Amino acid sequence: MFPDRVVSGMRPTGLMHLGHYHGALKNWIRMQSELPCLFFVADWHALTTHYDDPTIIEKSTWDMVIDWLAAGIDPAQATIFIQSKVPEHAELHLLLSMATPLGWLERVPTYKDQIENLANRDLATYGFLGYPLLQAADVLIYRATQVPVGEDQVPHIEMMREIARRFNHLYGKEPGFEQKALEAVKKLGSKRAKLYAELRTAYQQDGDDAALEQAQAMLDEAGSLSNIDRERLFGYLEGSRKIILVEPQVKLTEASRLPGLDGRKMSKSYGNSISLREDPESVTKKIRTMPTDPARVRRSDAGDPLKCPVWQLHEVYSDADTKDWVMKGCTSAGIGCLECKQPVVDAVLAEQEPMHERAQQYVDDPSLVRAIVADGCEKARKLAQETMRDVREAMGLSYT
């Protein structure tokens, strides 16, 4: 019914680091050439935890967009925009909040986890409780079919699906819907109309998912239908309501977990990160001063790479021959720690070199970044307004 579309965003809370690149951006770069993608700066979401000191958000927003462009996000392939520049996000969030049960928000696993992990912040606000609903609005407003996430974010996507399902159930029943759907069936032609009826019965009476998929594929190919008739027939397949908001699917991403300089998860708050566009001298110094296996007190002491944070970086950056060299050299004291670190230094600097080159034009001329974002905001808002037109009409809020 609706074209495949990917939506994802990030909060602007500071400079991006290599953990962001390996954990998310590499997947974004791959997906932008496969499907239409919308990537947004979630500046409103940043306020859920930084509402008392938002000064970092403005600068971090533009720094993050440059980081995306430096990493390889292509504005010719993907739409890049800022959440707060598309006010329809806030409108849909408000309207969804009218019918979303409070218990749905309270049961989100990350809610309690964040409350515990960020105990130093006052998070007893609606904004923090309701951020999964704003997150849902961010995705549903573009009728996204896929959302790239890691395992820990799957419950959020499941809630988005429940919210879309509930909205369609409450507001998707237009007056005379069944009669209009039957009229639309006739437009398929006699053979397809008969097949549609058979597949609908097989799905609704027998729960045949294959029949549902076959019917949906047939409707996608039916050139004789208008968009509104196609929507009605998709809804009629599954029940008696028109589909207004699309239930997004989870797109689990393969994320390389890049450890920080101390072996823990790379994080700015831990002080163990390497920024995406960090100065080469700083990168070299950070890696060369990384802690190693504590058993290697002297150069002649043998070590165990599995107990060394540097080995975790070799796992990400080094080929099989280099890792074999490290393993043998460390366990036999054949190489020193600085020798072991040098291939990692070289690999990180090689990875960052094209990022520095791509970023330079935007650093030299910030108007280029502003133009890209302005264009992306315009494209995103057009899509958002199309959805909100249908949402307002379904909720009886369409005024002429």
Short mmCIF file of C-alpha atoms in Angstrom, two decimals, residues 10 33 36 42 110 137 175 187 196 219 234 249 253 265 290 299 307 316 334 340 342 349 387 394 397:
data_model
loop_
_atom_site.label_atom_id
_atom_site.label_comp_id
_atom_site.label_asym_id
_atom_site.label_seq_id
_atom_site.Cartn_x
_atom_site.Cartn_y
_atom_site.Cartn_z
CA MET A 10 19.94 10.34 16.71
CA SER A 33 21.49 2.88 -1.47
CA PRO A 36 14.43 5.58 0.53
CA ALA A 42 16.26 14.27 17.25
CA THR A 110 14.30 1.26 28.88
CA ALA A 137 5.26 9.78 16.08
CA PRO A 175 -18.81 5.89 6.95
CA LYS A 187 -12.40 -2.37 -10.09
CA TYR A 196 -9.17 -11.32 -3.68
CA LEU A 219 -3.06 -5.07 -4.68
CA PHE A 234 -5.70 -3.37 2.33
CA GLN A 249 8.78 -3.59 10.91
CA THR A 253 21.08 -4.22 12.28
CA LYS A 265 31.57 0.57 25.83
CA MET A 290 45.76 2.77 26.21
CA ARG A 299 58.79 -5.57 27.98
CA LYS A 307 42.82 -9.53 28.77
CA VAL A 316 37.43 -4.70 14.67
CA GLY A 334 58.11 -11.14 21.01
CA CYS A 340 51.03 -4.07 19.09
CA GLN A 342 50.65 0.65 15.88
CA LEU A 349 43.73 7.03 10.97
CA THR A 387 0.02 11.82 6.73
CA ALA A 394 -9.95 10.40 10.36
CA LEU A 397 -10.29 17.53 12.68
#
